[in-house]
Amino acid sequence: DSLVRLLWRDFEVVATVADGLAAVTEAERLEPDLLVLDVAMPGLNGIAAAARLKEHGSTAKVVFVTNMKDREFVDESLALGDVGFVVKDRLVADLLPAIQQVLSGRAFVSPSVSR
């Protein structure tokens, strides 16, 4: 809910989902410009959901949110292109800048992620 409240001020939120499979289904149906996905979504994690969408031709850009600060997850997500990686403890500070950068075609990684 707090994530949606952050986004409503500046963006049109067209759907919220509870798991990765629902994210894929809704993204294919709605064709959004941007997805905000939790890396640890049940059923199909956010990175796998984004990869599946890219395989199916989606052009949506993606911002991942996560509690994980491990570089392995960052590298895996960045390989998808047009993505941001926001650590949840920096959500308020980093989410909007991440979305703006990703929509402009640049990657974003929260500064607290291990190098």
XYZ file of C-alpha atoms in Angstrom:
115
model
C 0.000 0.000 0.000
C 2.798 2.435 0.815
C 4.358 1.755 -2.576
C 1.109 2.589 -4.368
C 0.724 5.776 -2.317
C 4.207 6.869 -3.384
C 3.368 6.287 -7.032
C -0.148 7.783 -7.182
C 1.191 11.311 -6.794
C 3.100 11.219 -10.068
C 1.948 8.166 -12.021
C -1.151 6.296 -13.087
C -1.141 2.914 -11.340
C -3.080 0.558 -13.615
C -2.827 -2.640 -11.565
C -1.475 -4.229 -8.427
C -0.865 -7.958 -8.121
C 0.084 -10.439 -5.423
C 2.509 -12.705 -7.294
C 4.815 -12.975 -10.283
C 2.478 -15.018 -12.465
C -0.272 -12.435 -12.009
C 2.263 -9.722 -12.856
C 3.014 -11.427 -16.172
C -0.681 -11.899 -16.972
C -1.616 -8.309 -16.153
C 1.423 -6.833 -17.911
C 0.601 -8.757 -21.074
C -3.029 -7.615 -20.871
C -2.399 -3.934 -19.990
C 0.949 -3.322 -21.762
C 2.219 -0.729 -19.251
C 5.208 1.519 -19.863
C 6.767 0.557 -16.538
C 6.551 -2.271 -14.013
C 7.539 -2.046 -10.359
C 8.264 -5.613 -9.261
C 9.421 -7.090 -5.973
C 12.359 -9.415 -6.525
C 10.899 -11.854 -3.950
C 7.365 -12.157 -5.373
C 5.735 -15.540 -4.698
C 5.092 -18.017 -7.506
C 7.532 -16.427 -9.926
C 10.104 -13.965 -8.612
C 10.228 -10.470 -10.060
C 13.366 -11.040 -12.117
C 11.930 -14.225 -13.670
C 8.611 -12.443 -14.349
C 10.419 -9.583 -16.105
C 12.536 -12.032 -18.113
C 9.402 -13.905 -19.210
C 7.767 -10.666 -20.293
C 10.858 -9.645 -22.292
C 10.831 -13.090 -23.982
C 7.201 -12.445 -24.963
C 8.102 -9.093 -26.525
C 7.207 -6.689 -23.736
C 8.827 -3.280 -24.013
C 7.936 -2.287 -20.449
C 10.794 -0.900 -18.418
C 11.210 -2.357 -14.931
C 12.105 -1.106 -11.476
C 12.798 -3.882 -9.005
C 12.325 -3.365 -5.280
C 13.984 -5.679 -2.792
C 15.448 -6.156 0.660
C 18.491 -7.835 -0.930
C 21.652 -5.814 -1.365
C 23.625 -8.606 -3.026
C 25.341 -7.604 -6.258
C 24.341 -10.956 -7.816
C 20.670 -9.880 -7.936
C 21.604 -6.458 -9.293
C 23.690 -7.949 -12.092
C 20.939 -10.442 -12.961
C 18.341 -7.677 -13.130
C 20.546 -5.242 -15.080
C 21.061 -7.903 -17.744
C 17.394 -7.401 -18.682
C 18.080 -3.792 -19.773
C 16.073 -0.649 -18.945
C 15.840 -1.456 -15.247
C 16.195 0.064 -11.835
C 17.072 -1.696 -8.596
C 15.779 -0.080 -5.405
C 16.497 -1.379 -1.929
C 13.373 -1.212 0.244
C 15.073 0.652 3.088
C 15.668 3.449 0.515
C 12.260 3.211 -1.162
C 11.099 6.733 -0.295
C 14.372 8.333 -1.392
C 15.128 6.180 -4.446
C 11.886 5.000 -6.065
C 10.898 8.153 -7.958
C 14.457 8.921 -9.147
C 14.777 5.277 -10.244
C 11.565 5.461 -12.243
C 12.595 8.742 -13.871
C 16.010 7.385 -14.857
C 14.632 4.101 -16.163
C 11.960 5.868 -18.205
C 14.778 8.005 -19.662
C 16.660 4.882 -20.719
C 19.247 4.811 -17.921
C 19.758 2.151 -15.254
C 19.437 2.981 -11.569
C 20.867 1.142 -8.559
C 20.305 2.235 -4.961
C 23.586 3.529 -3.539
C 23.431 1.094 -0.593
C 23.867 -1.977 -2.837
C 27.179 -3.790 -2.335
C 29.752 -3.109 -5.003
